[in-house]
């Protein structure tokens, strides 16, 4: 078996082992498994049956992970993304007036357009158009977003009606468990303990039980495995009834823009250049499958950073996560007892590691540094990778032109900035 994995994934060439890859896959899975329940709950607001949302989320995630594993040999998960699922439900379905079946058709076609980009020279053209300073900024911005998500999950920060965000209640059980687990995570990780993140999640869950946050008999009735098999009705339920309407194509165009540039930005931060093309292509195919299976589009989730930090280097990491997603159909009630405060420390530590890329940005050059700055601050503050990238990409050519340095701007960069500007204007107009 070891020889088979060695031949398929090239473990030795990548400087990794079977144990490391499996542990990395498990770590990635446990940091993102919450998406099964959360995504299905959000999709329910569009009218998709809860059981169907659970089944669609699991099947799409499993298929996406298999694609990344076998086709791209990349240690990344593809799962229905937070943010883009809200766009699907509250913009495409609620605001644009499409039914959820028609919305799924828009997802399917956006995946086709994504694939056209990924499987042609457009992918390389767009990739080369991204200045290095902006690539580094995307990684840093994602790191800050990941940290912010971790602080939220751990109740260390809370919403405020006056300042938007404030310190959480540090005496709460959630905050105490987060702080204690964070200390354990730091010690395990920086001492080089194998499977440090996975161990810290288990420790955090144990502490959650001690502090009364986890009940041994707790189950997740809304997404229980007993009802999942009733959800097959959403598979293949997409409808092209409104394919001739402007709203349908506006939804498809907007979704394609978000998916192409958000995933391109994340992949540049997560995989080496030689694995970018196939990873991008796998991402596109996975989006097509999302429309068929019955869920909002998949993305290269930021939680993949946990698996990478745990040592994942090959597709075996993704394969492990994909297998666990399939098994989760039977064990969801047990997996869902893992509290957010057990996952939060992992996200915080990873964010701290990713922010180190800020050293590679030439802030002394305002035309490079300020667009990068916009990306870094706006990704976490808008809670949107795509929106943060948009402002940085628009500012880049504007500043270059303002200072008479037009020769440093590539035509693809101008085109990308124009597309982002059009998308922002149309969204502002509510089109």
XYZ file of C-alpha atoms in Angstrom:
431
model
C 0.000 0.000 0.000
C 2.816 2.392 0.874
C 4.447 1.733 -2.501
C 1.142 2.463 -4.248
C 0.803 5.843 -2.509
C 4.458 6.544 -3.261
C 3.916 5.941 -6.990
C 0.632 7.851 -7.234
C 1.502 10.888 -5.090
C 5.315 10.916 -5.123
C 5.677 11.114 -1.346
C 9.457 10.723 -1.356
C 9.951 13.349 -4.075
C 7.881 15.795 -2.054
C 9.820 15.088 1.143
C 6.833 13.761 3.074
C 5.462 10.524 4.521
C 2.183 8.626 4.544
C 1.646 9.436 8.224
C 2.294 13.156 7.743
C -0.100 13.377 4.783
C -2.901 11.523 6.578
C -2.486 13.638 9.705
C -2.504 16.805 7.583
C -5.688 15.651 5.847
C -7.375 14.943 9.171
C -6.313 18.355 10.489
C -7.719 20.126 7.424
C -10.963 18.156 7.675
C -11.595 18.936 11.334
C -11.006 22.655 10.790
C -13.649 22.830 8.017
C -16.171 20.059 8.802
C -18.482 22.689 10.322
C -19.297 23.681 6.725
C -21.582 20.647 6.344
C -24.089 21.945 8.895
C -23.549 25.670 8.297
C -23.769 25.535 4.497
C -26.926 23.413 4.534
C -28.543 25.841 6.999
C -27.756 28.800 4.724
C -28.970 26.960 1.619
C -32.238 26.261 3.447
C -32.923 30.025 3.296
C -33.060 29.658 -0.487
C -35.580 26.821 -0.210
C -33.174 23.894 -0.586
C -34.280 21.083 1.798
C -31.939 20.704 4.789
C -31.292 17.023 4.027
C -30.532 17.898 0.425
C -28.134 20.655 1.489
C -26.230 18.268 3.757
C -25.934 15.575 1.090
C -24.979 18.085 -1.627
C -22.328 19.694 0.587
C -20.737 16.357 1.475
C -20.790 14.940 -2.064
C -19.404 18.140 -3.580
C -16.655 18.403 -0.972
C -15.709 14.753 -1.437
C -15.614 15.086 -5.238
C -13.614 18.326 -5.040
C -11.050 16.768 -2.708
C -10.672 13.746 -5.005
C -10.095 16.078 -7.956
C -7.428 18.012 -6.072
C -5.850 14.786 -4.876
C -5.682 12.721 -8.044
C -5.684 15.369 -10.796
C -3.647 18.179 -9.239
C -1.754 16.203 -6.547
C -2.245 19.241 -4.329
C -2.883 19.097 -0.541
C -6.008 21.243 -0.766
C -9.708 20.754 -0.011
C -12.479 22.151 -2.181
C -15.703 22.793 -0.265
C -18.746 25.069 -0.663
C -17.403 28.411 0.499
C -18.661 30.777 3.152
C -19.441 34.153 1.612
C -20.117 32.771 -1.830
C -22.953 30.675 -0.351
C -24.462 33.868 1.080
C -24.103 35.509 -2.345
C -25.937 32.556 -3.881
C -28.825 32.660 -1.395
C -29.321 36.326 -0.592
C -28.272 37.937 -3.889
C -28.933 35.448 -6.677
C -32.088 33.897 -5.206
C -33.558 36.607 -2.962
C -32.474 39.816 -4.740
C -32.274 38.717 -8.380
C -35.441 36.662 -8.153
C -34.133 33.318 -9.400
C -35.463 30.117 -7.872
C -32.885 27.938 -6.160
C -33.078 25.534 -9.109
C -32.315 28.396 -11.517
C -29.580 29.582 -9.175
C -27.962 26.158 -9.418
C -28.029 26.486 -13.216
C -26.170 29.799 -12.840
C -23.619 28.003 -10.630
C -23.237 25.285 -13.272
C -22.640 27.791 -16.096
C -20.285 29.901 -13.990
C -18.290 26.691 -13.502
C -18.235 26.183 -17.283
C -16.950 29.757 -17.803
C -14.437 29.194 -15.007
C -13.279 26.021 -16.809
C -12.882 27.927 -20.091
C -10.565 30.286 -18.229
C -8.693 27.501 -16.440
C -8.143 25.230 -19.444
C -7.022 27.920 -21.896
C -4.229 30.481 -22.025
C -6.456 32.848 -20.098
C -5.345 31.210 -16.826
C -1.652 31.857 -17.469
C -2.454 35.301 -18.864
C -4.362 36.281 -15.733
C -1.824 34.691 -13.398
C 1.099 36.536 -14.972
C -0.869 39.779 -14.753
C -0.885 39.698 -10.960
C 2.096 41.710 -9.611
C 4.198 39.902 -7.005
C 3.415 42.519 -4.366
C -0.316 41.826 -4.741
C 0.229 38.051 -4.572
C 2.073 38.484 -1.272
C -0.644 40.841 -0.017
C -3.355 38.275 -0.761
C -1.550 35.726 1.425
C -1.206 38.246 4.264
C -4.835 39.363 3.936
C -6.051 35.780 4.056
C -3.893 35.231 7.140
C -5.548 38.175 8.885
C -8.995 36.950 7.842
C -8.161 33.511 9.221
C -7.022 35.076 12.509
C -10.199 37.150 12.713
C -12.343 34.053 12.130
C -10.399 32.274 14.861
C -10.883 35.159 17.300
C -14.612 35.093 16.562
C -14.934 31.336 16.950
C -13.056 31.557 20.234
C -15.208 34.414 21.581
C -12.109 36.570 22.057
C -13.731 39.305 19.968
C -17.417 40.158 19.749
C -19.721 42.422 17.753
C -20.244 46.001 18.882
C -23.019 48.394 17.863
C -20.670 51.393 18.133
C -17.210 50.166 17.102
C -18.334 47.104 15.087
C -15.933 44.844 17.024
C -14.750 44.721 20.626
C -13.061 42.443 23.145
C -15.168 39.430 24.040
C -16.033 38.290 27.540
C -12.768 36.721 28.683
C -14.489 35.100 31.655
C -16.796 33.077 29.401
C -16.170 29.311 29.091
C -15.609 29.690 25.324
C -12.886 32.314 25.775
C -11.190 30.368 28.568
C -11.116 27.168 26.504
C -9.738 29.131 23.532
C -6.913 30.668 25.564
C -5.954 27.374 27.220
C -6.087 25.492 23.917
C -4.054 28.232 22.228
C -1.279 27.743 24.782
C -1.316 23.991 24.113
C -1.303 24.591 20.351
C 1.670 26.944 20.517
C 3.719 24.536 22.635
C 2.914 21.502 20.459
C 3.437 23.253 17.129
C 6.636 25.154 17.884
C 8.172 22.088 19.526
C 7.571 20.260 16.256
C 5.157 17.638 17.607
C 3.671 15.583 14.757
C -0.042 16.209 14.307
C 0.127 19.228 16.630
C -3.001 20.886 15.241
C -5.082 17.721 15.321
C -3.966 17.014 18.880
C -4.821 20.562 19.926
C -8.339 20.207 18.467
C -8.819 17.028 20.502
C -7.475 18.757 23.633
C -9.774 21.722 23.002
C -12.776 19.414 22.639
C -11.830 17.736 25.926
C -11.550 21.103 27.652
C -14.894 22.049 26.135
C -16.420 19.008 27.819
C -14.807 19.978 31.152
C -16.232 23.520 30.881
C -19.678 22.241 29.944
C -19.560 23.311 26.294
C -19.775 19.739 25.007
C -22.511 17.385 26.141
C -21.702 13.657 25.714
C -25.220 12.884 24.527
C -25.478 15.882 22.212
C -26.615 15.189 18.652
C -27.162 17.283 15.556
C -30.763 16.453 14.754
C -31.041 18.969 11.911
C -28.375 17.156 9.952
C -28.686 13.662 11.387
C -27.529 10.793 9.203
C -30.975 9.243 9.417
C -32.485 12.020 7.292
C -29.674 12.557 4.830
C -30.863 9.931 2.389
C -34.037 11.969 1.848
C -31.932 14.638 0.163
C -31.307 12.985 -3.211
C -34.058 15.121 -4.751
C -31.695 18.114 -5.090
C -29.187 16.235 -7.250
C -29.636 17.276 -10.873
C -32.448 19.691 -9.923
C -30.901 22.696 -11.734
C -33.232 24.567 -14.101
C -32.355 26.673 -17.172
C -35.851 28.177 -17.419
C -34.510 31.764 -17.135
C -31.401 31.310 -19.277
C -32.700 34.027 -21.609
C -33.078 36.669 -18.876
C -30.635 39.471 -18.015
C -30.803 38.630 -14.291
C -29.679 35.061 -14.982
C -26.589 36.171 -16.903
C -25.760 38.929 -14.423
C -25.824 36.314 -11.683
C -23.608 34.017 -13.746
C -21.113 36.785 -14.608
C -20.835 38.071 -11.040
C -20.375 34.568 -9.685
C -17.699 33.788 -12.273
C -15.769 36.940 -11.378
C -15.826 36.077 -7.682
C -14.806 32.462 -8.231
C -11.993 33.051 -10.720
C -10.197 35.782 -8.822
C -10.856 34.583 -5.275
C -9.557 31.099 -6.048
C -6.666 32.412 -8.116
C -5.629 34.601 -5.202
C -5.855 31.811 -2.632
C -4.041 29.278 -4.826
C -1.136 31.666 -5.376
C -0.768 31.775 -1.609
C -1.069 28.032 -1.062
C 0.595 26.059 -3.882
C 3.899 26.325 -5.760
C 3.738 27.680 -9.315
C 4.135 24.224 -10.892
C 0.912 23.008 -9.247
C -1.128 26.143 -9.857
C -2.521 25.258 -13.308
C -3.933 21.826 -12.439
C -5.227 23.053 -9.068
C -7.025 25.905 -10.809
C -8.516 23.485 -13.341
C -9.661 21.094 -10.595
C -11.300 24.046 -8.881
C -13.262 24.891 -12.036
C -14.513 21.335 -12.585
C -15.564 21.194 -8.948
C -17.740 24.308 -9.399
C -19.550 22.602 -12.301
C -20.248 19.626 -10.029
C -21.630 21.993 -7.354
C -24.466 23.036 -9.658
C -25.253 19.413 -10.438
C -25.090 18.118 -6.857
C -27.254 21.000 -5.584
C -25.133 23.465 -3.628
C -23.428 26.839 -3.902
C -19.951 26.832 -5.527
C -16.860 25.257 -4.045
C -13.753 27.290 -3.270
C -10.207 26.612 -2.139
C -11.005 27.314 1.486
C -8.635 29.302 3.700
C -8.777 26.501 6.288
C -6.460 24.550 3.968
C -3.685 26.484 5.658
C -4.107 24.133 8.647
C -3.248 21.082 6.568
C -0.319 22.846 4.901
C 1.052 23.956 8.259
C 0.664 20.363 9.493
C 2.995 19.204 6.711
C 0.636 18.337 3.855
C 2.411 18.469 0.491
C 0.622 16.061 -1.852
C -2.834 15.027 -3.010
C -2.920 12.363 -0.318
C -3.810 15.131 2.141
C -6.819 16.068 -0.012
C -7.742 12.409 -0.519
C -7.783 11.840 3.246
C -10.051 14.835 3.790
C -12.351 13.715 0.969
C -12.731 10.259 2.480
C -13.532 11.765 5.872
C -16.212 13.991 4.302
C -17.916 10.889 2.920
C -17.699 9.145 6.287
C -19.097 12.255 7.963
C -22.538 11.364 6.579
C -22.650 8.603 9.184
C -20.895 10.416 12.045
C -22.148 13.995 11.750
C -23.854 13.984 15.175
C -20.493 13.156 16.794
C -18.283 15.404 14.660
C -20.525 18.376 15.324
C -19.831 18.322 19.060
C -16.359 19.786 18.348
C -16.743 23.355 19.667
C -15.566 26.391 17.727
C -13.193 27.279 20.551
C -11.283 24.038 19.873
C -10.694 25.049 16.249
C -10.067 28.759 16.893
C -6.465 28.445 18.196
C -5.399 26.557 15.065
C -6.739 29.344 12.846
C -5.048 32.026 14.972
C -1.637 30.339 14.804
C -1.898 29.792 11.044
C -2.815 33.444 10.536
C 0.326 34.388 12.435
C 2.411 32.229 10.116
C 0.871 33.623 6.915
C 1.381 37.262 7.885
C 5.154 36.793 7.586
C 4.807 37.305 3.814
C 4.384 41.019 4.502
C 8.211 41.208 4.576
C 8.282 40.562 0.822
C 6.208 43.649 -0.081
C 8.086 46.799 -1.143
C 6.133 49.336 0.891
C 8.738 52.012 0.156
C 7.316 52.077 -3.407
C 3.869 53.632 -2.934
C 2.598 52.235 -6.264
C 3.325 48.704 -5.019
C 2.805 49.157 -1.286
C -0.519 51.005 -1.155
C -2.498 48.603 -3.393
C -1.023 45.765 -1.320
C -2.071 47.596 1.856
C -5.662 47.883 0.567
C -5.805 44.145 -0.064
C -4.348 43.337 3.348
C -6.820 45.462 5.306
C -9.922 45.023 3.169
C -9.904 41.218 2.982
C -10.539 40.887 6.746
C -12.505 44.131 7.167
C -14.969 43.352 4.334
C -14.920 39.660 5.265
C -14.475 38.993 1.544
C -11.353 37.851 -0.272
C -12.828 38.871 -3.627
C -13.710 42.427 -2.488
C -10.318 42.963 -0.901
C -8.563 41.822 -4.067
C -10.807 44.066 -6.180
C -9.795 47.318 -4.451
C -6.094 46.472 -4.612
C -6.249 45.550 -8.294
C -8.099 48.753 -9.167
C -5.694 50.948 -7.185
C -2.572 49.399 -8.775
C -2.915 50.785 -12.341
C -4.453 54.028 -11.080
C -1.390 54.828 -8.965
C 1.034 53.760 -11.693
C -0.696 56.070 -14.172
C -0.913 58.943 -11.670
C 2.850 58.875 -11.152
C 3.650 58.544 -14.861
C 4.800 54.953 -14.660
C 2.409 53.535 -17.246
C 5.134 51.322 -18.770
C 5.041 49.191 -15.602
C 1.382 48.277 -16.149
C 0.561 45.196 -18.210
C -2.543 45.145 -20.373
C -3.976 42.131 -18.473
C -3.683 44.114 -15.218
C -5.702 46.940 -16.772
C -8.353 44.520 -18.046
C -8.639 42.833 -14.638
C -8.938 46.196 -12.891
C -11.663 47.203 -15.372
C -13.619 43.998 -14.770
C -13.428 44.472 -11.015
C -14.544 48.091 -11.367
C -17.533 47.097 -13.511
C -18.477 44.391 -11.016
C -18.287 46.798 -8.048
C -20.359 49.421 -9.885
C -23.030 46.894 -10.872
C -23.213 45.556 -7.313
C -23.510 49.118 -5.966
C -26.375 49.737 -8.370
C -28.051 46.518 -7.225
C -28.041 45.118 -10.759
